[in-house]
Coordinates of C-alpha atoms and ligand atoms in Angstrom, one line a residue:
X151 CA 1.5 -15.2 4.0
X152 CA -1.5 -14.8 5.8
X153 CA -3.1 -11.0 5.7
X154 CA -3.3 -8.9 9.3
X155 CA -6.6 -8.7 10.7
X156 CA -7.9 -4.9 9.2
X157 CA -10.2 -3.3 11.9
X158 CA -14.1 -2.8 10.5
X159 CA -13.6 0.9 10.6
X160 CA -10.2 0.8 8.5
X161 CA -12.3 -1.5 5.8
X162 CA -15.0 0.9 5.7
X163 CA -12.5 3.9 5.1
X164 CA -10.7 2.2 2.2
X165 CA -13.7 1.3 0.3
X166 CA -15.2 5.3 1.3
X167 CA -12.2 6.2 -0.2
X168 CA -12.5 4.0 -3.2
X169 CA -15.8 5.3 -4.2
X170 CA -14.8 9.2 -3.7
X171 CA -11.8 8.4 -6.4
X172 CA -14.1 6.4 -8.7
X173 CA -17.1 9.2 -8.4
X174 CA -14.5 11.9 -9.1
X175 CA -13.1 10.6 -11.9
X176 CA -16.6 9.4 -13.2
X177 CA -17.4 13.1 -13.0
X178 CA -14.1 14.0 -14.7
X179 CA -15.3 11.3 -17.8
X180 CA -18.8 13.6 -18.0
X181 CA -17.1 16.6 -17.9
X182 CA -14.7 16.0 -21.0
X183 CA -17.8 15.3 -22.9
X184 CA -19.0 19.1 -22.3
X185 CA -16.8 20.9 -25.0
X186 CA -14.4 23.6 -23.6
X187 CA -15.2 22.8 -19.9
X188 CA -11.7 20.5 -19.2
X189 CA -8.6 21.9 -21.0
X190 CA -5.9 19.8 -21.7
X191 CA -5.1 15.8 -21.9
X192 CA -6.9 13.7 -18.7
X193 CA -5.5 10.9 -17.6
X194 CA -8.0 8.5 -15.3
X195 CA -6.9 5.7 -12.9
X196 CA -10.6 3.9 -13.3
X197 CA -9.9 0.6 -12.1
X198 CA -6.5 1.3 -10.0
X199 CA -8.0 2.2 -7.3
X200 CA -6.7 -0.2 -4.2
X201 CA -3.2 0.6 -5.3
X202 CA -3.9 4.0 -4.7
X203 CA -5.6 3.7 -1.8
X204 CA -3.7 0.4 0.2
X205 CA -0.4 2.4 -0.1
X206 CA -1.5 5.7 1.4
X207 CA -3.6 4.0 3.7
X208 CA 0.1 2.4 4.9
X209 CA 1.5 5.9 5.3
X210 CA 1.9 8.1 8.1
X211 CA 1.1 11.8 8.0
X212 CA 4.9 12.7 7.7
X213 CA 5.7 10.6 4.8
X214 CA 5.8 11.7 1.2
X215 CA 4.7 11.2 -2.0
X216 CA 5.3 11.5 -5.4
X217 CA 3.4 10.3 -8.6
X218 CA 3.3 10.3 -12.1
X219 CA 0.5 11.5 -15.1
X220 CA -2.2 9.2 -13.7
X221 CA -2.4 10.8 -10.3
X222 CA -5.8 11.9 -9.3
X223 CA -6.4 8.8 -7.0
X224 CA -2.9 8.8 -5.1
X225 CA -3.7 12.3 -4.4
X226 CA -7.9 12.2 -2.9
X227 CA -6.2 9.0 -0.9
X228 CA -3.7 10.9 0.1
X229 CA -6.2 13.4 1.7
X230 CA -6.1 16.5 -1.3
X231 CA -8.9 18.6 -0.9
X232 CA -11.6 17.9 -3.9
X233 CA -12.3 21.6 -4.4
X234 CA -8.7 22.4 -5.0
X235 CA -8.3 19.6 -6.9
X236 CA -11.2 19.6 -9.5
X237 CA -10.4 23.7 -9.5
X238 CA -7.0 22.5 -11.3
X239 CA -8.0 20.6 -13.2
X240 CA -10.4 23.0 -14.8
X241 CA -7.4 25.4 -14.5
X242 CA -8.8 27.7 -12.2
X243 CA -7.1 30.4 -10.1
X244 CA -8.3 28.3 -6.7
X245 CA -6.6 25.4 -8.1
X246 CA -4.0 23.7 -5.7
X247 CA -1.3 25.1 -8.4
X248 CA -3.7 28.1 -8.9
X249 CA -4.5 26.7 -12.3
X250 CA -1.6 26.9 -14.1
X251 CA -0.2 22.9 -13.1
X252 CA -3.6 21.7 -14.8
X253 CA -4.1 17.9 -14.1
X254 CA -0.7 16.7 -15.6
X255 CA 1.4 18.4 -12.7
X256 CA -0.1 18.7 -9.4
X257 CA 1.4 19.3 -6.4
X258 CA -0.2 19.5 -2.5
X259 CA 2.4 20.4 0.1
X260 CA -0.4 20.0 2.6
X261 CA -0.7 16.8 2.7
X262 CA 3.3 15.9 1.3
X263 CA 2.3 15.0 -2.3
X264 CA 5.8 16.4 -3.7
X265 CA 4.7 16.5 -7.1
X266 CA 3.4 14.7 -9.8
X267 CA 4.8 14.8 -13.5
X268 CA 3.6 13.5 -16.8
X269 CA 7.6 13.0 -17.7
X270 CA 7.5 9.4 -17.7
X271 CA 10.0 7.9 -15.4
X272 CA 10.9 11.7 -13.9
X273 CA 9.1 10.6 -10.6
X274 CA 11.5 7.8 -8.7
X275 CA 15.0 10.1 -8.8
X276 CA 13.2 13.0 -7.3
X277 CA 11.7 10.8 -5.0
X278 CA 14.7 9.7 -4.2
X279 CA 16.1 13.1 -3.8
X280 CA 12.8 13.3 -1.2
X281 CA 13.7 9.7 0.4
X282 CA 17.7 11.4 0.9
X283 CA 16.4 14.3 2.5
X284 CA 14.5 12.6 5.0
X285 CA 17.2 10.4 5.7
X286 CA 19.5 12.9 6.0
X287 CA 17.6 15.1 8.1
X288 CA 16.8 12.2 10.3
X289 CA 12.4 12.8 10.0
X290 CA 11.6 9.2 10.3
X291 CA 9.8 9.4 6.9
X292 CA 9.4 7.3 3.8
X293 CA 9.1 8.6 0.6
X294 CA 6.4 5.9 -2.0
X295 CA 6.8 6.9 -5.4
X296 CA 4.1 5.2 -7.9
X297 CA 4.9 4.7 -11.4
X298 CA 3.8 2.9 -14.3
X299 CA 4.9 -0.5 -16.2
X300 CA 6.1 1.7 -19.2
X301 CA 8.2 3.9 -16.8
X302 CA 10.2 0.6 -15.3
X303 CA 12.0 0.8 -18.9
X304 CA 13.1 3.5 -18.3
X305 CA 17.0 4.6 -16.8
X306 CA 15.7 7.1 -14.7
X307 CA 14.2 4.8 -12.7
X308 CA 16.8 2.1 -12.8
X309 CA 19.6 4.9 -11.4
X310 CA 17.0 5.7 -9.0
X311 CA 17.0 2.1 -7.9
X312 CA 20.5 1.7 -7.6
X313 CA 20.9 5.1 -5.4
X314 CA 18.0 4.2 -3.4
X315 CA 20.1 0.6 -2.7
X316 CA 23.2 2.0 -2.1
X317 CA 22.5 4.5 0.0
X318 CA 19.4 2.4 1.6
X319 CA 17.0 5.5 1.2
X320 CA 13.5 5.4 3.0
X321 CA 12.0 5.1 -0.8
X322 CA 9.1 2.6 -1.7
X323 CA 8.6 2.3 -5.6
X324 CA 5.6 1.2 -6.1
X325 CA 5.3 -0.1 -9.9
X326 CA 1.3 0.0 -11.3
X327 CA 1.4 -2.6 -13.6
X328 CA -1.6 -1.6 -15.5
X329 CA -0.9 -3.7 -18.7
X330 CA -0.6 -0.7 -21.3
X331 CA 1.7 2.3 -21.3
X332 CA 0.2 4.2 -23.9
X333 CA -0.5 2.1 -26.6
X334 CA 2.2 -0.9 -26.1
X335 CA 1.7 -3.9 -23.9
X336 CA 4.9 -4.9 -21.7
X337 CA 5.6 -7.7 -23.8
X338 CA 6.7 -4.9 -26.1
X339 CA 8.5 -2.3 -23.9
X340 CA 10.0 -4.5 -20.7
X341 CA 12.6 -7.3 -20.9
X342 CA 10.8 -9.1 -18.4
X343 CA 6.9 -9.8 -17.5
X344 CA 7.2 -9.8 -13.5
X345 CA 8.6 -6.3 -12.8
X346 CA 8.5 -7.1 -9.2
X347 CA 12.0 -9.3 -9.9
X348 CA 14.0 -6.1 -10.2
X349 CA 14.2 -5.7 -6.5
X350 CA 16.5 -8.8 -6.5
X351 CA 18.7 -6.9 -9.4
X352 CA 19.1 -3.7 -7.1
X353 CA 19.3 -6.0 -4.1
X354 CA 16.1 -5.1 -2.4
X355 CA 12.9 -6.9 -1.4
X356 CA 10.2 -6.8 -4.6
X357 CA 7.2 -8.4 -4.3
X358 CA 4.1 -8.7 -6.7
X359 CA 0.4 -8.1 -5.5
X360 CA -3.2 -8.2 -7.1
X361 CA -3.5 -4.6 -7.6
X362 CA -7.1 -4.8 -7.2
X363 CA -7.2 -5.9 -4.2
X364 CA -7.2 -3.5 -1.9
X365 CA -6.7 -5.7 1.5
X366 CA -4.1 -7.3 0.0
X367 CA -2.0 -4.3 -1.3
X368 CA -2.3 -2.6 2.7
X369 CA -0.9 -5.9 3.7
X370 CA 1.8 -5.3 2.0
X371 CA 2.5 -2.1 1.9
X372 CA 2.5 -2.0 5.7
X373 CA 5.3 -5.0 5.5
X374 CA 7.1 -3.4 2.7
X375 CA 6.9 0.7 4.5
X376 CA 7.9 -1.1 7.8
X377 CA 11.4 -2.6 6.1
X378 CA 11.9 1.2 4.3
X379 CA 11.3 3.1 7.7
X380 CA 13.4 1.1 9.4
X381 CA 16.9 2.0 7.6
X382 CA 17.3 -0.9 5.5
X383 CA 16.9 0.7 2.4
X384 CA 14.4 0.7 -0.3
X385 CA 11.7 -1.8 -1.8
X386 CA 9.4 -2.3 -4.6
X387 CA 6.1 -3.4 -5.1
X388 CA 4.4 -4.5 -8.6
X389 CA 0.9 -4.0 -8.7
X390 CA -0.9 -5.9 -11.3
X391 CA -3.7 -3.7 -12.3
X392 CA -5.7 -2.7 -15.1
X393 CA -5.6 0.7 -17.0
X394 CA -9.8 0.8 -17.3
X395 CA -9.7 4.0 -19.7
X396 CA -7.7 4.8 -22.5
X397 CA -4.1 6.4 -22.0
X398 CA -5.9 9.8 -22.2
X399 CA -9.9 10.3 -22.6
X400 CA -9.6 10.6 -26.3
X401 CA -8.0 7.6 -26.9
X402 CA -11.0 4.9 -27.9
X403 CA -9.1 1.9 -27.0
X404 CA -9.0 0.7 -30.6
X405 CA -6.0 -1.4 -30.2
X406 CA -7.3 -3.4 -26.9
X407 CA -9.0 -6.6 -27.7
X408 CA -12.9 -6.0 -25.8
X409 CA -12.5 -9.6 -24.3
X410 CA -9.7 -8.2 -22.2
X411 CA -11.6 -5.5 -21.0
X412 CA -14.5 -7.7 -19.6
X413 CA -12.0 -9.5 -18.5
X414 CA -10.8 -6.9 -15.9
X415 CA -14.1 -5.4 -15.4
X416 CA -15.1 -8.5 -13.3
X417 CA -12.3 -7.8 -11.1
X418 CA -13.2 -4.3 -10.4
X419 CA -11.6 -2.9 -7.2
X420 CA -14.5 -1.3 -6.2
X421 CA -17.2 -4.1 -6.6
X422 CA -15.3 -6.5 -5.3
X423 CA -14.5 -4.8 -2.2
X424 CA -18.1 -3.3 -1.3
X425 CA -19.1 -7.0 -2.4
X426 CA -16.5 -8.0 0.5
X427 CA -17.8 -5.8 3.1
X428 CA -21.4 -6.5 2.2
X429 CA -21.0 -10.5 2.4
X430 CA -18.5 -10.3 5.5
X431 CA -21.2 -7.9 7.2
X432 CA -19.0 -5.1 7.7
X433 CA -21.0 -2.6 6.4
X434 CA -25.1 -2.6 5.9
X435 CA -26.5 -1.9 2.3
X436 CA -27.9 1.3 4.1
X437 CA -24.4 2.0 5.3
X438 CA -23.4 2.0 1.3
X439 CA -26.3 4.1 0.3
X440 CA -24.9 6.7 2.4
X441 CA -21.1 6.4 1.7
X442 CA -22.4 6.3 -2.0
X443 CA -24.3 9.8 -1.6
X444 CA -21.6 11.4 0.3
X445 CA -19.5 10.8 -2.6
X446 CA -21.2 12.0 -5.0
X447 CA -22.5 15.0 -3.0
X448 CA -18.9 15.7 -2.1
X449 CA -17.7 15.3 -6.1
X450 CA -20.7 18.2 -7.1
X451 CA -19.5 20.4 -4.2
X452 CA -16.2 20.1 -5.8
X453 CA -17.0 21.0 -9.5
X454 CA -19.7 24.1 -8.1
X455 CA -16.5 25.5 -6.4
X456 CA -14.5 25.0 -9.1
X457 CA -17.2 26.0 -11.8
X458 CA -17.6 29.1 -10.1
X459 CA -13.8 30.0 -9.0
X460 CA -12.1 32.4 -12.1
X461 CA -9.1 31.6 -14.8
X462 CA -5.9 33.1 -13.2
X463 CA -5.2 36.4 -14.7
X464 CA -2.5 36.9 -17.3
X465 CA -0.1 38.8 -15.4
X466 CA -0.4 36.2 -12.8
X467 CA 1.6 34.3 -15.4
X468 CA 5.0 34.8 -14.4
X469 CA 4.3 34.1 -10.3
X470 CA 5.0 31.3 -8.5
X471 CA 7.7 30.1 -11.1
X472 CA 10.3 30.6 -8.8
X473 CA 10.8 30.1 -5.2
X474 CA 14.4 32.2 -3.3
X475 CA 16.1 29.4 -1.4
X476 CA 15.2 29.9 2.5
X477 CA 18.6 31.0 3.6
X478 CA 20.3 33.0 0.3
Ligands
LIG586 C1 10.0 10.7 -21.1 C2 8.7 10.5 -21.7 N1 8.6 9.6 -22.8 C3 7.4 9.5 -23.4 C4 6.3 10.2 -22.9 C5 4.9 9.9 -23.6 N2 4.1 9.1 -22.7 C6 3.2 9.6 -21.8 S1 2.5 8.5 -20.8 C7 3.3 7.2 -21.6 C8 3.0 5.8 -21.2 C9 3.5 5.6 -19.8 O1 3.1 4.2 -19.4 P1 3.2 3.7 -18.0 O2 4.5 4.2 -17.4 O3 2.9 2.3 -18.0 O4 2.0 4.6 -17.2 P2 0.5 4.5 -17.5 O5 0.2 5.5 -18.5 O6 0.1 3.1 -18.0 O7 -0.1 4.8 -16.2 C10 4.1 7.7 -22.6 C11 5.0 6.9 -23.4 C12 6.4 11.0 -21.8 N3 5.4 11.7 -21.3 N4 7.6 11.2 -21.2
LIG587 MG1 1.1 1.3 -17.7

């Protein structure tokens, strides 16, 4: 199917956004090198970067989200403030969770990023939960829930499928297919290669998409968002992507073969985008000087605030564990 025209100034935005997420997490990769600066396991999306950004991008301001341990790029698209974000992750008190979430479990009311969680597979029922709520309550929202190729094996996210059907929830799942989940490829974890097939199982559309292509994952996601919002239920997309990094920034890769890599790294989101832009004269390589700088200006404003923001105190410990319902 052919692709809807994209205005110039939507192109410009999603590769602006692209370069923030990259630069951040760049910085995040120098930062884990300095000992005692990160605590905690980090988790990068280098190289999923149009997923993160073609969904939102397909979102309205009302909708929700909710992602999993490799969520730093869902969240900038979604339009999470860098300070409060780079704070928690260094577990300070002006963190978005007031540093005690850390990286693994962020969550931004703000901007409707429900939560994220590193329990693999945890994300689709409470999106679905989100997705029943918005139904219920008649908002008009969709709820997109990302998660990874090792979470599709999982039966939390099959019940959550089937609930989602049955009920025909607002609720898009949108499967990264980033080849690994942790150290296993999904030849060894899935029963089947296209993940995008499962749709048909739970009797809703699912369609597959080059994950690094950012253009081509708005496309759909607009398609796809349009068919949950309007009260025909759910839908999935796969995104075929590639995990860049290891599972966590200690992991050196050992078991990935380096052709594979290279591989991928010539189908970089990124490059190929700005490459896009550049060639279709969209943007000016003055115009990417300058969206380059702001990035990286805006991802060192984030780690001085956070650098200089305090550890929450001890007996801040047991606050905001627990929240009295609205009307007990
Ligand atoms: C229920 C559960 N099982 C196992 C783990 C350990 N674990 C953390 S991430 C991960 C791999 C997840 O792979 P995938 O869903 O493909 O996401 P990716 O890391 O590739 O983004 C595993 C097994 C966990 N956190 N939770
Ligand atoms: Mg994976």
């Amino acid at each position: 199917m052919a692709l809807q025209p994209i205005p110039a100034d939507m192109q410009q935005h999603l590769l602006a956004q692209m370069v923030l997420i990259r630069r951040f997490e760049e910085k995040i990769i120098n930062l884990c090198q300095k000992e005692g600066c990160l605590p905690g396991m980090q988790i990068l999306a280098v190289g999923q970067e149009a997923v993160a950004v073609g969904i939102v991008a397909a979102l309205e301001p009302n909708d929700i989200i909710v992602s999993n341990h490799r969520s730093h790029g869902h969240l900038l698209a979604r339009g999470a403030n860098p300070d409060a974000l780079m704070a928690e992750i260094m577990g300070k008190v002006s963190g978005v969770g007031h540093g005690k979430a850390g990286t693994l479990h962020l969550s931004v009311p703000e901007v409707n990023a429900l939560m994220t969680s590193t329990v693999v597979g945890a994300g689709p029922p409470m999106a679905a939960g989100a997705a029943f709520a918005q139904q219920y309550c008649a908002t008009g929202g969709v709820t997109a829930v990302f998660f990874g190729d090792g979470a599709a094996a999982e039966g939390s996210v099959h019940e959550a499928m089937n609930l989602a059907s049955l009920w025909k929830l607002p609720l898009l799942f949108v499967c990264e297919n980033n080849c690994w989940a942790g150290a296993q490829k999904p030849s060894q974890h899935c029963s089947t290669q296209d993940i995008s097939k499962r749709g048909e199982a739970y009797d809703m559309p699912g369609v597959r998409v080059d994950g690094n292509d950012v253009e081509q994952v708005y496309d759909l996601a607009r398609r796809m968002i349009a068919h949950c919002r309007s009260g025909q239920g759910p839908a999935l997309i796969e995104a075929k992507t590639y995990r860049m990094r290891g599972h966590g920034e200690k992991d050196r890769q050992h078991y990935v073969d380096k052709s594979e890599i290279e591989y991928w790294a010539k189908l970089c989101p990124v490059a190929r985008y700005r490459q896009k832009l550049l060639s279709g004269g969209v943007i000016s390589e003055t115009q990417l000087l300058k969206m380059e700088r702001q990035a990286i200006e805006r991802v060192e404003a984030a780690v001085a605030f956070a650098e200089k923001s305090a550890y929450p105190p001890p007996e801040s410990a047991l606050s905001d564990v627990w929240t009295a319902p609205e009307n007990a």
